[in-house]
Amino acid sequence: MPPMSFAEVIGSSSSVIHGTSGLWSWFLMSGLALMTSAVILAALYAWATLFRNPQLLVYIKSELYEMLVTAALIPIVLGMVGAMNTLTIGSLLPPDLLPAGVDGASTIYQVTGDYYTRVGNDLAQWLYMDYAASMYVDQASAVTVYIRPVGVGLVSSPLAGFASPIKQLLYNMATALSISFFINEAFMRVGLFFFQAFLQYYLPVGIFLRCFTPTRRLGGTLIGVAVAFFFVFPSISVLSYMIMYTPAGGPMLNAGAVITHFFNDFISGTNFRDFFSNNFLSGSFIDLVLSPFNLAGTALQNLFGALFMTLLIIPASAIAMGFAVSVVLPTINLMIFTQAARDLSKSFGEEVDVSSLLRVI
Amino acid sequence: MTTPLPLIGKSEAPGSAGRLSAIHLSIILILILAASGIIVSQSGFSGALDTLEQAIQSNTAPFVDATGTVTGTLGSAVRPITGVFDTFQPGECGPDWDLLSFTTTAQTLTLWISPTILIITIVCISLGAIYMAGQFFNSPQLIAIAKDEAIQNGMTLLRVIFIAGALFASNIWFAMSTNTFVNDPVYHANFGRTLASVSMIDAAMAFCRQTVSDMVTQYGMLLLYNSVVHALYSTTLLFGISWRSMYSFNMGPILKPIIDVIGMVLQMLSLSMSEWLLHIVTLCIIKKWTWTLLIPLGMLLRAFPFSRSAGESLLTLTMALAIFYPFMFLVDYEVHKLMKNNIVDPKKTMESFIRDAGLLRIGVGVLTVVLMMGGVLIPVLIGSSISVAFELVKGAVYYIVILGLMLPLFNIFITLTVARELARFFSVDVNFMSFLKII
């Protein structure tokens, strides 16, 4: 079976969340676990009363309280996940801050998926343009001039000195974009994994385990991590989307427009066409014969104009933007997420040292 | 390499007039070439330098001054594209986004004040409900929880007031400290406003833009130099009076180490440039979203016991990012003002190389002829090239090592250390240093 998309996993019609065969199918199992726990506690209570063990009685009362809390938690957690699945971004953000092109009626989960997909698409598009530009620059670096009238002359590659460093810059751009694409894709895949696995297995199992007295703490931990993923992860992803794609000139939107504009111009040949027509086609045949060296010099001279700035700034911008969207923001997001996950897991069960896990990652 | 082959045409008559005429013809053609080179290729490399200077100047000057930009209005469409630096022009985080500075807009205020007031209202109503429930059920536990949470929310408010006060004070201090620097490109040139309205984070962004501009200049000059040297390096000269009788030699094997060093320096310089562009984006995000997003989000997270430490860490990080991160850039700028006196101006270095060295002034055509005719001049050119290379590389190394590596590392380290210490003061354990490792 092919991997499911965000929309398929957590769409408004997701059978996992809303259907009786999905998350709610564990409701019955959880009820059974609660009943089993109640029977165990009743037996222990009888034992404690029979043998007049006040310590055991205190423990049983505490566990009974936890069991009641768990019973309350089941509909609350499941209901909140269902509610979050229908929460729209329009009800969370003011209209001015909605990311460009995003419908206010889209759910938070859908927008989360859209964000990672959109960033991935943008990075892939830049990568494609980088590849096309690299071909042109590589051609320029390989241009070799043969001038040997009556046996005297030279063989030279006048553009190699210009094009080789730019080639390296484009190579760096490809590396940076690839890394950014990889990190972005990793976030998306982790999100998908958590939504699929936690919705269908870990959260219901966590609820079930929390209902069962001996495994209460483990179950609570699982619930805590799941809640962090269902509520904190999409929220911070949506906020990142808002930051990077604000209609008033979000960095990714801005950079995307400029990069696309200049690279398309470059790839479509406008720059090169102007360059060659200005340098090689405008002169007369006599000029061409008499001043071959001059033409090479003029061509070289004119390279250091708008073409140079385009070839220098656009790759550098793409590298910076790639790291902004896939390193700087995710780092802040990870910090918020790990703190929330640690606190939530501690509140529901046991503390998970998420930050050490992060270090391993 | 010499290839002794029969001469063209009159080879059967050694020493005859035909052989002399072939030599004469070659010399005449060479002279014609040289003359045409002198006439038409005066603009050769010096023209390239001029073009480069113009391109850099016309692109970077408005970028550094942040003038000529279309200021992004909230909710408006994407701005029109006017140049390559549009990706990082400050319109999107210009004066519209100033808060606790001297200029502001009601729209920005509503963007962060509305959600914050909404959050405070929700929290207050919840606390009131808990308190009333405690009274109704006669539960001292619930009443204590309500009181404790009320105190915590009061603490949140105090923290936000503290951040606002610190930010306001830092901007006042900055304005007072820099009011005499009228001609300073960083302290003065910010969004075309009067000096009194300049905030610390704007100046930090201006310094980043200036650094990018300097790096572009360094890169451009090095690239031009690389083009000149690489042209020599890759050239094979062919000398002879016919296709079948000539010798050839390569001019630049000795230049290979220089080519390698310059290639490496160019690569690292481009990465440093990307890094400083990233600083601009980061500062812009900080300026734009501190009050609109980060502080309200911190307040919201801190309002609930489950996410209190996340909110606390976000508030401390926000304070460090909003105050100490831009402040460190201003420290960097002061350091840079002292240090930059130790490096030569790359434009002047290239001008002296191209215009004053003598050989390149006369253009590519004549240069070739001169080199063909007098190999004795090559050492002069190479000697000049090497000294210029070292001067240019020295400047680039400063930008790579000091501005590209050391200072940003200090900035991030100090900012995260401040965040960690603040978090400790507020009894939150956040491992900010692990994030430094990630960065």
PDB file of C-alpha atoms in Angstrom, chain A residues 210-342:
ATOM      1  CA  ARG A 210      -3.121   4.220  31.252  1.00  0.00           C
ATOM      2  CA  CYS A 211      -6.427   2.571  32.080  1.00  0.00           C
ATOM      3  CA  PHE A 212      -4.618  -0.486  33.337  1.00  0.00           C
ATOM      4  CA  THR A 213      -3.139   0.213  36.745  1.00  0.00           C
ATOM      5  CA  PRO A 214       0.262  -1.531  36.398  1.00  0.00           C
ATOM      6  CA  THR A 215       1.004   0.246  33.117  1.00  0.00           C
ATOM      7  CA  ARG A 216      -0.526   3.610  33.926  1.00  0.00           C
ATOM      8  CA  ARG A 217       2.667   5.649  33.811  1.00  0.00           C
ATOM      9  CA  LEU A 218       3.843   4.179  30.526  1.00  0.00           C
ATOM     10  CA  GLY A 219       0.444   4.831  28.987  1.00  0.00           C
ATOM     11  CA  GLY A 220       0.438   8.401  30.279  1.00  0.00           C
ATOM     12  CA  THR A 221       3.818   9.020  28.693  1.00  0.00           C
ATOM     13  CA  LEU A 222       2.566   7.791  25.353  1.00  0.00           C
ATOM     14  CA  ILE A 223      -0.506  10.014  25.633  1.00  0.00           C
ATOM     15  CA  GLY A 224       1.682  13.005  26.503  1.00  0.00           C
ATOM     16  CA  VAL A 225       3.916  12.537  23.452  1.00  0.00           C
ATOM     17  CA  ALA A 226       0.877  11.924  21.259  1.00  0.00           C
ATOM     18  CA  VAL A 227      -0.855  15.065  22.487  1.00  0.00           C
ATOM     19  CA  ALA A 228       2.331  17.056  21.813  1.00  0.00           C
ATOM     20  CA  PHE A 229       2.332  15.745  18.270  1.00  0.00           C
ATOM     21  CA  PHE A 230      -1.353  16.254  17.640  1.00  0.00           C
ATOM     22  CA  PHE A 231      -1.495  19.788  19.034  1.00  0.00           C
ATOM     23  CA  VAL A 232       1.960  21.366  19.267  1.00  0.00           C
ATOM     24  CA  PHE A 233       3.535  20.027  16.053  1.00  0.00           C
ATOM     25  CA  PRO A 234       0.767  21.232  13.717  1.00  0.00           C
ATOM     26  CA  SER A 235       0.500  24.542  15.561  1.00  0.00           C
ATOM     27  CA  ILE A 236       4.175  25.395  15.199  1.00  0.00           C
ATOM     28  CA  SER A 237       4.157  24.189  11.594  1.00  0.00           C
ATOM     29  CA  VAL A 238       1.239  26.492  10.824  1.00  0.00           C
ATOM     30  CA  LEU A 239       3.033  29.381  12.510  1.00  0.00           C
ATOM     31  CA  SER A 240       6.142  28.663  10.419  1.00  0.00           C
ATOM     32  CA  TYR A 241       3.939  28.694   7.353  1.00  0.00           C
ATOM     33  CA  MET A 242       2.564  32.054   8.442  1.00  0.00           C
ATOM     34  CA  ILE A 243       6.064  33.466   8.964  1.00  0.00           C
ATOM     35  CA  MET A 244       7.555  32.246   5.700  1.00  0.00           C
ATOM     36  CA  TYR A 245       4.580  32.812   3.404  1.00  0.00           C
ATOM     37  CA  THR A 246       2.862  35.957   4.678  1.00  0.00           C
ATOM     38  CA  PRO A 247       1.160  37.693   1.748  1.00  0.00           C
ATOM     39  CA  ALA A 248       2.821  41.000   2.751  1.00  0.00           C
ATOM     40  CA  GLY A 249       6.167  39.580   1.635  1.00  0.00           C
ATOM     41  CA  GLY A 250       6.974  36.420   3.571  1.00  0.00           C
ATOM     42  CA  PRO A 251      10.641  35.493   3.084  1.00  0.00           C
ATOM     43  CA  MET A 252       9.963  32.321   1.078  1.00  0.00           C
ATOM     44  CA  LEU A 253       7.336  34.033  -1.031  1.00  0.00           C
ATOM     45  CA  ASN A 254       9.601  36.974  -1.722  1.00  0.00           C
ATOM     46  CA  ALA A 255      12.673  34.889  -2.415  1.00  0.00           C
ATOM     47  CA  GLY A 256      10.662  32.494  -4.550  1.00  0.00           C
ATOM     48  CA  ALA A 257       9.320  35.328  -6.706  1.00  0.00           C
ATOM     49  CA  VAL A 258      12.751  36.908  -7.204  1.00  0.00           C
ATOM     50  CA  ILE A 259      14.585  33.652  -7.802  1.00  0.00           C
ATOM     51  CA  THR A 260      11.973  32.439 -10.246  1.00  0.00           C
ATOM     52  CA  HIS A 261      11.991  35.791 -12.037  1.00  0.00           C
ATOM     53  CA  PHE A 262      15.753  35.968 -12.491  1.00  0.00           C
ATOM     54  CA  PHE A 263      16.404  32.307 -13.108  1.00  0.00           C
ATOM     55  CA  ASN A 264      13.596  31.999 -15.613  1.00  0.00           C
ATOM     56  CA  ASP A 265      15.035  35.018 -17.368  1.00  0.00           C
ATOM     57  CA  PHE A 266      18.409  33.350 -17.302  1.00  0.00           C
ATOM     58  CA  ILE A 267      17.223  29.933 -18.396  1.00  0.00           C
ATOM     59  CA  SER A 268      14.900  31.225 -21.083  1.00  0.00           C
ATOM     60  CA  GLY A 269      17.966  32.765 -22.642  1.00  0.00           C
ATOM     61  CA  THR A 270      17.124  36.450 -22.341  1.00  0.00           C
ATOM     62  CA  ASN A 271      20.338  37.241 -20.558  1.00  0.00           C
ATOM     63  CA  PHE A 272      22.507  35.116 -22.812  1.00  0.00           C
ATOM     64  CA  ARG A 273      20.743  36.277 -25.938  1.00  0.00           C
ATOM     65  CA  ASP A 274      21.369  39.898 -25.002  1.00  0.00           C
ATOM     66  CA  PHE A 275      24.890  39.072 -24.018  1.00  0.00           C
ATOM     67  CA  PHE A 276      25.805  37.407 -27.301  1.00  0.00           C
ATOM     68  CA  SER A 277      23.902  39.845 -29.493  1.00  0.00           C
ATOM     69  CA  ASN A 278      25.568  42.802 -27.790  1.00  0.00           C
ATOM     70  CA  ASN A 279      29.020  41.341 -27.965  1.00  0.00           C
ATOM     71  CA  PHE A 280      29.232  39.205 -31.075  1.00  0.00           C
ATOM     72  CA  LEU A 281      26.424  40.065 -33.425  1.00  0.00           C
ATOM     73  CA  SER A 282      26.296  43.842 -33.329  1.00  0.00           C
ATOM     74  CA  GLY A 283      29.737  44.474 -34.888  1.00  0.00           C
ATOM     75  CA  SER A 284      30.446  44.371 -38.605  1.00  0.00           C
ATOM     76  CA  PHE A 285      32.315  41.553 -40.288  1.00  0.00           C
ATOM     77  CA  ILE A 286      35.401  43.766 -40.480  1.00  0.00           C
ATOM     78  CA  ASP A 287      35.268  44.228 -36.719  1.00  0.00           C
ATOM     79  CA  LEU A 288      34.964  40.528 -36.327  1.00  0.00           C
ATOM     80  CA  VAL A 289      38.055  39.915 -38.439  1.00  0.00           C
ATOM     81  CA  LEU A 290      40.195  42.741 -37.177  1.00  0.00           C
ATOM     82  CA  SER A 291      39.565  42.645 -33.526  1.00  0.00           C
ATOM     83  CA  PRO A 292      38.919  39.115 -32.373  1.00  0.00           C
ATOM     84  CA  PHE A 293      40.767  39.785 -29.162  1.00  0.00           C
ATOM     85  CA  ASN A 294      38.760  42.890 -28.550  1.00  0.00           C
ATOM     86  CA  LEU A 295      35.517  40.976 -28.918  1.00  0.00           C
ATOM     87  CA  ALA A 296      36.664  38.469 -26.360  1.00  0.00           C
ATOM     88  CA  GLY A 297      37.675  41.306 -24.071  1.00  0.00           C
ATOM     89  CA  THR A 298      34.367  43.115 -24.488  1.00  0.00           C
ATOM     90  CA  ALA A 299      32.441  39.921 -23.883  1.00  0.00           C
ATOM     91  CA  LEU A 300      34.430  39.302 -20.745  1.00  0.00           C
ATOM     92  CA  GLN A 301      33.932  42.883 -19.659  1.00  0.00           C
ATOM     93  CA  ASN A 302      30.178  42.714 -20.065  1.00  0.00           C
ATOM     94  CA  LEU A 303      29.960  39.516 -18.089  1.00  0.00           C
ATOM     95  CA  PHE A 304      30.738  41.562 -14.999  1.00  0.00           C
ATOM     96  CA  GLY A 305      27.429  43.364 -15.072  1.00  0.00           C
ATOM     97  CA  ALA A 306      23.903  42.321 -14.311  1.00  0.00           C
ATOM     98  CA  LEU A 307      24.701  38.738 -15.269  1.00  0.00           C
ATOM     99  CA  PHE A 308      27.387  38.534 -12.602  1.00  0.00           C
ATOM    100  CA  MET A 309      25.074  39.951  -9.926  1.00  0.00           C
ATOM    101  CA  THR A 310      22.329  37.510 -10.893  1.00  0.00           C
ATOM    102  CA  LEU A 311      24.659  34.561 -10.861  1.00  0.00           C
ATOM    103  CA  LEU A 312      26.180  35.570  -7.541  1.00  0.00           C
ATOM    104  CA  ILE A 313      23.279  36.809  -5.460  1.00  0.00           C
ATOM    105  CA  ILE A 314      20.560  34.381  -6.495  1.00  0.00           C
ATOM    106  CA  PRO A 315      22.441  31.209  -5.467  1.00  0.00           C
ATOM    107  CA  ALA A 316      23.631  32.867  -2.252  1.00  0.00           C
ATOM    108  CA  SER A 317      20.043  33.923  -1.522  1.00  0.00           C
ATOM    109  CA  ALA A 318      18.738  30.441  -2.210  1.00  0.00           C
ATOM    110  CA  ILE A 319      21.302  28.935   0.168  1.00  0.00           C
ATOM    111  CA  ALA A 320      20.355  31.426   2.896  1.00  0.00           C
ATOM    112  CA  MET A 321      16.647  30.905   2.389  1.00  0.00           C
ATOM    113  CA  GLY A 322      16.993  27.119   2.322  1.00  0.00           C
ATOM    114  CA  PHE A 323      18.730  27.185   5.689  1.00  0.00           C
ATOM    115  CA  ALA A 324      16.266  29.706   7.127  1.00  0.00           C
ATOM    116  CA  VAL A 325      13.306  27.498   6.301  1.00  0.00           C
ATOM    117  CA  SER A 326      14.884  24.172   7.155  1.00  0.00           C
ATOM    118  CA  VAL A 327      17.354  24.911   9.944  1.00  0.00           C
ATOM    119  CA  VAL A 328      16.656  28.164  11.797  1.00  0.00           C
ATOM    120  CA  LEU A 329      12.878  27.899  12.117  1.00  0.00           C
ATOM    121  CA  PRO A 330      12.841  24.135  12.756  1.00  0.00           C
ATOM    122  CA  THR A 331      15.430  24.660  15.503  1.00  0.00           C
ATOM    123  CA  ILE A 332      13.157  27.103  17.337  1.00  0.00           C
ATOM    124  CA  ASN A 333      10.193  24.835  16.643  1.00  0.00           C
ATOM    125  CA  LEU A 334      12.051  21.835  17.993  1.00  0.00           C
ATOM    126  CA  MET A 335      12.838  23.711  21.184  1.00  0.00           C
ATOM    127  CA  ILE A 336       9.175  24.553  21.744  1.00  0.00           C
ATOM    128  CA  PHE A 337       8.112  21.049  20.817  1.00  0.00           C
ATOM    129  CA  THR A 338      10.596  19.249  23.061  1.00  0.00           C
ATOM    130  CA  GLN A 339       9.726  21.400  26.055  1.00  0.00           C
ATOM    131  CA  ALA A 340       6.015  20.831  25.484  1.00  0.00           C
ATOM    132  CA  ALA A 341       6.476  17.085  24.934  1.00  0.00           C
ATOM    133  CA  ARG A 342       8.552  16.787  28.083  1.00  0.00           C
TER     134      ARG A 342
END
